[in-house]
Short mmCIF file of N, CA, C and O and ligand atoms in Angstrom, two decimals:
data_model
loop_
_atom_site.label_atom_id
_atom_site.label_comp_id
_atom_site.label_asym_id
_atom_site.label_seq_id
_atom_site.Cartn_x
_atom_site.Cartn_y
_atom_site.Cartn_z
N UNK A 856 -55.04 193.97 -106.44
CA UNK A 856 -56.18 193.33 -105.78
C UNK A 856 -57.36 194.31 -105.75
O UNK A 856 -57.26 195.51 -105.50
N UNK A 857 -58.41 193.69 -106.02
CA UNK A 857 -59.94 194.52 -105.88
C UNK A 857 -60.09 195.27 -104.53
O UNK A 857 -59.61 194.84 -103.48
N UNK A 858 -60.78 196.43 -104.65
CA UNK A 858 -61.03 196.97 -103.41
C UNK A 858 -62.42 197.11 -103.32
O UNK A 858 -63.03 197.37 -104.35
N UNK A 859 -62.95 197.00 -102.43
CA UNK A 859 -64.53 196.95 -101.68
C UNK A 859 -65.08 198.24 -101.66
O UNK A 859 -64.93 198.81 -100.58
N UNK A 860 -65.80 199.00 -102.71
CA UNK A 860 -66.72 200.03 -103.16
C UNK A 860 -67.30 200.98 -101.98
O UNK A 860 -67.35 202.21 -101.93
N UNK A 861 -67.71 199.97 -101.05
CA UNK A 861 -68.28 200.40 -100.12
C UNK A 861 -67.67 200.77 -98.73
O UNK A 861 -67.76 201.89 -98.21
N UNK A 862 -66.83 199.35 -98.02
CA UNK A 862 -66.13 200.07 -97.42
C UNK A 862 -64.64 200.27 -97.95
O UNK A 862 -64.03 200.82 -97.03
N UNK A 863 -64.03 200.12 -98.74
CA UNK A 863 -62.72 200.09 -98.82
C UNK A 863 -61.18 199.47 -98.99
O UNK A 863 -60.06 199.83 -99.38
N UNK A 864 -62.12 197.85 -98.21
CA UNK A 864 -61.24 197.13 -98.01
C UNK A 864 -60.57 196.43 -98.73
O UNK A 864 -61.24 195.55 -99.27
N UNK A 865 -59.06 196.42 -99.11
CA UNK A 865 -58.94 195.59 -99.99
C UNK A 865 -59.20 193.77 -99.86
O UNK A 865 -59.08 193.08 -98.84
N UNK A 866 -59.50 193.42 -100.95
CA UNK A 866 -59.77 192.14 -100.82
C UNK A 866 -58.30 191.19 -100.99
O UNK A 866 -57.41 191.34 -101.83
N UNK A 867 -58.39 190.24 -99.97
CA UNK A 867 -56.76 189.32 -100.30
C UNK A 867 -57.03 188.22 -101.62
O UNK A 867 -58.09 188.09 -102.23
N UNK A 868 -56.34 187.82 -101.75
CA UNK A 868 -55.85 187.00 -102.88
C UNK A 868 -56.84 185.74 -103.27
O UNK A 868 -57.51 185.42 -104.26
N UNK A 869 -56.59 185.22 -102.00
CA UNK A 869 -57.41 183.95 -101.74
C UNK A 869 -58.85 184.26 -102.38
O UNK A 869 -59.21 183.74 -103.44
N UNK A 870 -59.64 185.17 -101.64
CA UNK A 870 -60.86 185.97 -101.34
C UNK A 870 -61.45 185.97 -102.96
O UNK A 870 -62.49 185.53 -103.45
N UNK A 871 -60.34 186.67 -103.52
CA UNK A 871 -60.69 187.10 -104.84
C UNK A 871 -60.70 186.17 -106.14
O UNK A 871 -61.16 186.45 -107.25
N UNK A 872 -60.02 184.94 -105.71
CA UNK A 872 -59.61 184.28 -106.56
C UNK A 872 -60.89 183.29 -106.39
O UNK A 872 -61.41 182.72 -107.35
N UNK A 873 -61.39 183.13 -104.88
CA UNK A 873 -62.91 182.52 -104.88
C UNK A 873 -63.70 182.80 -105.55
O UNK A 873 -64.38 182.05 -106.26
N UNK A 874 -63.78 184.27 -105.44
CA UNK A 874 -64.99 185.12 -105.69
C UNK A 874 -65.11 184.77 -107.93
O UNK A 874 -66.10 184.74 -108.67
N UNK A 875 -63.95 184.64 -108.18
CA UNK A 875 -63.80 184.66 -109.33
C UNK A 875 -64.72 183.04 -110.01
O UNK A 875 -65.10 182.84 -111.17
N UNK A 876 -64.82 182.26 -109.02
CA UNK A 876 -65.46 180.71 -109.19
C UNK A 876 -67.14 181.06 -109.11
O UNK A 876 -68.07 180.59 -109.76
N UNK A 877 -67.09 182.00 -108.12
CA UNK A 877 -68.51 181.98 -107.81
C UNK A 877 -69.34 183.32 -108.34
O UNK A 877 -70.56 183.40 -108.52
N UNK A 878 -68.52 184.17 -108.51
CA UNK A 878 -69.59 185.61 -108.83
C UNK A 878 -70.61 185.40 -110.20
O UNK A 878 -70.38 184.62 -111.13
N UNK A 879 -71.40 186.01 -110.12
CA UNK A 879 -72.52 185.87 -111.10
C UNK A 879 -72.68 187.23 -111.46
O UNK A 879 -72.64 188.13 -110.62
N UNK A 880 -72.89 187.45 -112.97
CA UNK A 880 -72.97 188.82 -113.47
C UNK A 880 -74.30 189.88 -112.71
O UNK A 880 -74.19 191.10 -112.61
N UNK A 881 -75.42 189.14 -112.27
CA UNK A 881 -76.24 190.12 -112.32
C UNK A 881 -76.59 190.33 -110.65
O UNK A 881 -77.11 191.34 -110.18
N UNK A 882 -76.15 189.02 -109.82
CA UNK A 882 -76.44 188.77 -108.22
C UNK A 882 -75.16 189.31 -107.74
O UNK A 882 -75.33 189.80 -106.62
N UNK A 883 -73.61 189.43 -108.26
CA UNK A 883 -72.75 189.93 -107.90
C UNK A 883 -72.32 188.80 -106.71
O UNK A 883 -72.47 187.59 -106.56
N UNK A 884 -71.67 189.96 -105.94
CA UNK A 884 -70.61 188.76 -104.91
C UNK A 884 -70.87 189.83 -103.50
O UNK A 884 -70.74 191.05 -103.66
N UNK A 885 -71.27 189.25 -102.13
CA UNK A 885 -70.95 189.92 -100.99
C UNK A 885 -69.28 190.14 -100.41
O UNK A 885 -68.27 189.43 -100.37
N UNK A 886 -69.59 191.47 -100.02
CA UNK A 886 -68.17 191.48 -99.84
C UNK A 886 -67.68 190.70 -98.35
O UNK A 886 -68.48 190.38 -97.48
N UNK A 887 -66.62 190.55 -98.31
CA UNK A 887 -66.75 189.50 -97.02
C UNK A 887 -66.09 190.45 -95.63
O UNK A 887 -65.90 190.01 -94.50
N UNK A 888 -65.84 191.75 -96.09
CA UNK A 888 -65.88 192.65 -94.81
C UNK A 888 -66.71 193.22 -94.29
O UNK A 888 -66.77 193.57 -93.11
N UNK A 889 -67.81 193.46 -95.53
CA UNK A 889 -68.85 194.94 -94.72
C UNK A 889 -70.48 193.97 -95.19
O UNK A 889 -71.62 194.11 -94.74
N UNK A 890 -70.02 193.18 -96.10
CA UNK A 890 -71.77 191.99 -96.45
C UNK A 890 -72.30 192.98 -97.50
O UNK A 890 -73.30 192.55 -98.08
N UNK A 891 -71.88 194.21 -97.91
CA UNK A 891 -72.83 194.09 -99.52
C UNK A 891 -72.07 193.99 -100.62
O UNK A 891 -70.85 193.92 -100.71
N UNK A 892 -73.02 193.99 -101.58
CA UNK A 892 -72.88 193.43 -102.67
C UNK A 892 -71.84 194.02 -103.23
O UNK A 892 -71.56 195.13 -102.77
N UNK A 893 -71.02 193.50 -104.29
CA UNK A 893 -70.31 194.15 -104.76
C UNK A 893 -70.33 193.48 -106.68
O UNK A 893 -70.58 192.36 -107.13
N UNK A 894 -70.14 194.15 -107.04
CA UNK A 894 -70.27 193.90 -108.96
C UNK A 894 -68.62 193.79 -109.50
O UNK A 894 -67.63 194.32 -108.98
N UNK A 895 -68.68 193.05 -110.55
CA UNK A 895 -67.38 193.50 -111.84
C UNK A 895 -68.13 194.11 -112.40
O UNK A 895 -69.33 193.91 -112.59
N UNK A 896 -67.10 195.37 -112.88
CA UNK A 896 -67.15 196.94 -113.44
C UNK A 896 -67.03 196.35 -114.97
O UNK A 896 -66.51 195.24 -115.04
N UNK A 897 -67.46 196.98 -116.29
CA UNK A 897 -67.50 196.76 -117.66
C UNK A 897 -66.28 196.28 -118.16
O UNK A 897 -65.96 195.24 -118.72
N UNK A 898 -65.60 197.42 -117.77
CA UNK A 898 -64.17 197.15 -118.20
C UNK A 898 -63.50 195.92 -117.37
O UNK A 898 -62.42 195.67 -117.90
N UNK A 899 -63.71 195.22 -116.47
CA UNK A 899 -62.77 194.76 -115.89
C UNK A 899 -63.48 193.18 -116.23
O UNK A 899 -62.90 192.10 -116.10
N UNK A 900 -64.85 193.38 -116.69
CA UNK A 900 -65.26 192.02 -117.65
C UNK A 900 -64.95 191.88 -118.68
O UNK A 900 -64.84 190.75 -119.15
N UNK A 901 -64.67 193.08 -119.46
CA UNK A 901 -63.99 193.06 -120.75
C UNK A 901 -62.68 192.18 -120.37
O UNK A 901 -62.45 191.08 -120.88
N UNK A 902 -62.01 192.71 -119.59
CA UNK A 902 -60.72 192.32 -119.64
C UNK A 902 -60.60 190.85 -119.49
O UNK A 902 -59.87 190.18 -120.22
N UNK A 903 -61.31 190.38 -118.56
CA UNK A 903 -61.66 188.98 -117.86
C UNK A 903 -61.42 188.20 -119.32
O UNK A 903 -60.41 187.72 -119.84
N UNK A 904 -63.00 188.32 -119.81
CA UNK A 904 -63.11 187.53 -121.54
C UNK A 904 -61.79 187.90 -122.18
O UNK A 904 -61.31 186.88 -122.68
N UNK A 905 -60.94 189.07 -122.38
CA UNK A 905 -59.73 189.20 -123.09
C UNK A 905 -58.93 187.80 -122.35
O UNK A 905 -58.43 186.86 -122.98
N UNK A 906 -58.98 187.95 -120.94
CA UNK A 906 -57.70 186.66 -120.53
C UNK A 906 -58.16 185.28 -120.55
O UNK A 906 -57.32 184.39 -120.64
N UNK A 907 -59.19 185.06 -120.48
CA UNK A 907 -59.86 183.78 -121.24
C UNK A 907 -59.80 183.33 -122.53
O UNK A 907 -59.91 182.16 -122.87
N UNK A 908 -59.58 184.63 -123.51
CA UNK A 908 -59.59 184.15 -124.55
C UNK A 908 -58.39 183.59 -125.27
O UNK A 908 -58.37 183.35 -126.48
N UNK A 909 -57.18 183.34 -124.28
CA UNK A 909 -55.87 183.10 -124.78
C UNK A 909 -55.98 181.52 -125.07
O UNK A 909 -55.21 180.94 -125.83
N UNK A 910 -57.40 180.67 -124.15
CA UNK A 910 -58.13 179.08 -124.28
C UNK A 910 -58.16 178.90 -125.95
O UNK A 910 -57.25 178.45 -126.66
N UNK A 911 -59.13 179.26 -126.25
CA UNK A 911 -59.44 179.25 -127.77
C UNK A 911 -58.45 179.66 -128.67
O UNK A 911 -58.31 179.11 -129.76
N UNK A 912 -57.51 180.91 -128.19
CA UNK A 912 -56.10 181.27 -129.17
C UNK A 912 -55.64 179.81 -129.60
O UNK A 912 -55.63 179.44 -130.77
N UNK A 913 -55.19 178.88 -128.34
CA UNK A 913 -54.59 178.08 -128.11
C UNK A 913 -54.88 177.02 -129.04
O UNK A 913 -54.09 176.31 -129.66
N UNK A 914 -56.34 177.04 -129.04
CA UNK A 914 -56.82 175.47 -129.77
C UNK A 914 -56.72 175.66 -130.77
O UNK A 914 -56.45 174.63 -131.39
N UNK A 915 -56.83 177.00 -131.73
CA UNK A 915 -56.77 177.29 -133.24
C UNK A 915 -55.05 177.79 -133.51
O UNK A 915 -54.60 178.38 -134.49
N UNK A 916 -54.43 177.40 -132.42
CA UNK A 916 -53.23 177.55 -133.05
C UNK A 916 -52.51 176.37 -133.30
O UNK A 916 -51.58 176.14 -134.06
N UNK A 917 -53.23 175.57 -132.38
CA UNK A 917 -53.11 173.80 -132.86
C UNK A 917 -53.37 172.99 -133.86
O UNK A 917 -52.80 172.01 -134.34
N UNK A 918 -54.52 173.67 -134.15
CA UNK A 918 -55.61 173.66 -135.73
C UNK A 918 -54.52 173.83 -136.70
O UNK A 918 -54.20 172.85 -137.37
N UNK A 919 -53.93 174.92 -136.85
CA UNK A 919 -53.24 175.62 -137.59
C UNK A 919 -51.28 174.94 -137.89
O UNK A 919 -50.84 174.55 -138.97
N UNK A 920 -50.48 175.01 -136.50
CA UNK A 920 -50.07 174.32 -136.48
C UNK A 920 -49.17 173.11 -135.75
O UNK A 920 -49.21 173.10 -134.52
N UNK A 921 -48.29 172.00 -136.50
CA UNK A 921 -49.06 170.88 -135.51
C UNK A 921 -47.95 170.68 -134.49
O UNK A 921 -47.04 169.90 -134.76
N UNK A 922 -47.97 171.38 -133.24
CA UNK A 922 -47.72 171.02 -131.86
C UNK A 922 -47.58 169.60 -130.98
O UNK A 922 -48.49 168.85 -130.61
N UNK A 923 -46.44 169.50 -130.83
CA UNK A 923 -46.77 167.89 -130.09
C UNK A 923 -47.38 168.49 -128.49
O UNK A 923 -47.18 169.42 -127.71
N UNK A 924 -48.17 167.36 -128.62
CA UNK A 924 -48.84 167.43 -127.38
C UNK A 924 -48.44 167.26 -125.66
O UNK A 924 -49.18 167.18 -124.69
N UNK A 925 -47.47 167.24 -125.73
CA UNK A 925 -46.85 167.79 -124.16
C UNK A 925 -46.22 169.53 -124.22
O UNK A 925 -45.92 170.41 -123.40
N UNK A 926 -46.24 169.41 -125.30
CA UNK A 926 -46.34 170.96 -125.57
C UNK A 926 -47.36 171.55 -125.40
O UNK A 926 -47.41 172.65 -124.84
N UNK A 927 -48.24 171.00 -125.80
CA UNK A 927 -49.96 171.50 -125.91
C UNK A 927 -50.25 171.63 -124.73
O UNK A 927 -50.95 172.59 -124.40
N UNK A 928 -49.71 170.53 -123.62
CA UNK A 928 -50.17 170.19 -122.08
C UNK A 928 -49.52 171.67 -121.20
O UNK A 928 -50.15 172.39 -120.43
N UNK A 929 -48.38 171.79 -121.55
CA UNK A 929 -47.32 172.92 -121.17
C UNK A 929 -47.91 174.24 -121.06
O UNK A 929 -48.41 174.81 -120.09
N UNK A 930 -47.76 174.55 -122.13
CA UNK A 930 -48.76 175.59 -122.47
C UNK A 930 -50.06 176.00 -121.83
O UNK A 930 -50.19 177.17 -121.46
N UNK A 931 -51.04 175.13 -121.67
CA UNK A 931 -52.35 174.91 -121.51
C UNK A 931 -52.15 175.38 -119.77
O UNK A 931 -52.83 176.13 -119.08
N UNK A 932 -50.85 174.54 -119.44
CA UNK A 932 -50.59 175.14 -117.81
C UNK A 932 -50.34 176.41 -117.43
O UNK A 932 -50.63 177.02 -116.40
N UNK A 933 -49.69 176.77 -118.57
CA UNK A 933 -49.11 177.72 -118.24
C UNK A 933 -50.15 179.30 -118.27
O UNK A 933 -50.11 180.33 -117.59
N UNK A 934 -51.08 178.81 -119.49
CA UNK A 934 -52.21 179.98 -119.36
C UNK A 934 -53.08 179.71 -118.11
O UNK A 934 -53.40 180.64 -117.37
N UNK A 935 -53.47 178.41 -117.87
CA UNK A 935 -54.12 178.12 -116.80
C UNK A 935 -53.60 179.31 -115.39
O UNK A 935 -54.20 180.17 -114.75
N UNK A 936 -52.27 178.79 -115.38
CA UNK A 936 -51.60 179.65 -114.09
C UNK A 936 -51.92 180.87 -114.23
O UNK A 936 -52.72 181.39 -113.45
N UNK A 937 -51.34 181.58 -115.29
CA UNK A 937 -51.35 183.07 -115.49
C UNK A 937 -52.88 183.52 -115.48
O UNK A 937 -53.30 184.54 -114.92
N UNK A 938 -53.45 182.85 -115.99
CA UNK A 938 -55.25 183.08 -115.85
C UNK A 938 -55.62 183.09 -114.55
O UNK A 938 -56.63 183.74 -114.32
N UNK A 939 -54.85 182.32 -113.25
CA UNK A 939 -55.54 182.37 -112.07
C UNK A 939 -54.39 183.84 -111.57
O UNK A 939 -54.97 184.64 -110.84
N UNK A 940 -53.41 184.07 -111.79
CA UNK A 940 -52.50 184.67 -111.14
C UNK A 940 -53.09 186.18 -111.90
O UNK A 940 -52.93 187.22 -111.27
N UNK A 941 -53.53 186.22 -112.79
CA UNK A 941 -53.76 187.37 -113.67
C UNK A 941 -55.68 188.27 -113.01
O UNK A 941 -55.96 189.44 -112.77
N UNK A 942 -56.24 187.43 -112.96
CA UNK A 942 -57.33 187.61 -112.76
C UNK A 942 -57.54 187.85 -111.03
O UNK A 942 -58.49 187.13 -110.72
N UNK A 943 -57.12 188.43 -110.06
CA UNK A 943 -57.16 189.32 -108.93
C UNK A 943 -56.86 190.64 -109.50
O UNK A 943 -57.60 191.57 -109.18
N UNK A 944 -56.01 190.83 -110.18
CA UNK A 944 -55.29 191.86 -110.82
C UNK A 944 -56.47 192.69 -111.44
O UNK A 944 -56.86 193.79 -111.04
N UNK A 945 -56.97 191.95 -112.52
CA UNK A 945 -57.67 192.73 -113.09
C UNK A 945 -59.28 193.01 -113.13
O UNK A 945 -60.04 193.56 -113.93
N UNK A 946 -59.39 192.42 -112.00
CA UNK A 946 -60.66 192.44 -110.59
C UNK A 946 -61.20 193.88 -110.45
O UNK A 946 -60.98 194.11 -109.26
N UNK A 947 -61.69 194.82 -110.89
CA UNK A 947 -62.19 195.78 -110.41
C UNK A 947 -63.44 195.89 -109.95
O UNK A 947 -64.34 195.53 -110.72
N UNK A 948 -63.80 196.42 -108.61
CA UNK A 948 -65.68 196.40 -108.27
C UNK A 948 -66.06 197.36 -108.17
O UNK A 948 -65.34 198.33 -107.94
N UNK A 949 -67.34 197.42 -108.32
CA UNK A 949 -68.34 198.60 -108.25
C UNK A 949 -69.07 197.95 -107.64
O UNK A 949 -69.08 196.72 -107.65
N UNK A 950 -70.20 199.03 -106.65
CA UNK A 950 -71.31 199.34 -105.84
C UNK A 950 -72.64 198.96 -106.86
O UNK A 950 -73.70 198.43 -106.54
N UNK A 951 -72.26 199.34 -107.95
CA UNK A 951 -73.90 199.56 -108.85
C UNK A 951 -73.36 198.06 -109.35
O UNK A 951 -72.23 197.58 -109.21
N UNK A 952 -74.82 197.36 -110.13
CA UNK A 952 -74.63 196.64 -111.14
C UNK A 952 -74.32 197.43 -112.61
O UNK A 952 -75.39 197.67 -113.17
N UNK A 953 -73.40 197.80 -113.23
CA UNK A 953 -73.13 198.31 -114.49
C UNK A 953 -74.13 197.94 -115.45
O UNK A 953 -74.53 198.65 -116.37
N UNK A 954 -74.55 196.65 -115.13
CA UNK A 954 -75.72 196.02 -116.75
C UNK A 954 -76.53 196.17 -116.22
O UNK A 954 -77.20 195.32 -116.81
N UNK A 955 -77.13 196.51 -115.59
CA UNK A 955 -78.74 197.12 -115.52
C UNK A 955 -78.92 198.19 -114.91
O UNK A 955 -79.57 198.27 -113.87
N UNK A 956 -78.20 199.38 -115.65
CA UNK A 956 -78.36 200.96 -115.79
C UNK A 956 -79.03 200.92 -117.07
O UNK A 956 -79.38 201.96 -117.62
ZN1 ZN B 2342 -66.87 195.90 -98.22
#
């Protein structure tokens, strides 16, 4: 779980998994213990787009080859889950905005 730059706190599950609906790259997210801002760090957006990108793996592997589609549905859940269960994890914050240094 992410920890709060400023004061420390770690953030719970719930918290983070919000924050993940709503944060915006350049306005960031308040933290909800101490009220400032808090950023995703380079790397931990890198990573983000890495676990997103298992969406598109998916569709060009369908392309490629041919999957019956409750399989397709299966699957699709199953990254879904791991994408929400995965992404607190790899949540890291910073104090600064990283993209506009
Ligand atoms: Zn804080």
């Amino acid at each position: 779980m992410p920890h709060c730059q400023h004061c420390g706190t770690r953030w719970k599950w719930m918290q983070t998994l919000k924050t993940s609906f709503t944060m915006n790259t350049y306005d960031g997210v308040t933290c909800p213990y101490c009220g400032e801002k808090q950023y995703q760090t380079k790397k931990s957006r890198r990573n983000t787009y890495l676990l997103y990108l298992f969406f598109p793996i998916l569709f060009v592997i369908n392309l490629l080859v041919d999957v019956p589609s409750f399989l397709n549905l299966v699957l699709l859940i199953i990254f879904f889950i791991s994408a929400i269960l995965l992404f607190p994890r790899i949540l890291k914050l910073s104090s600064e905005n990283e993209l506009v240094k």
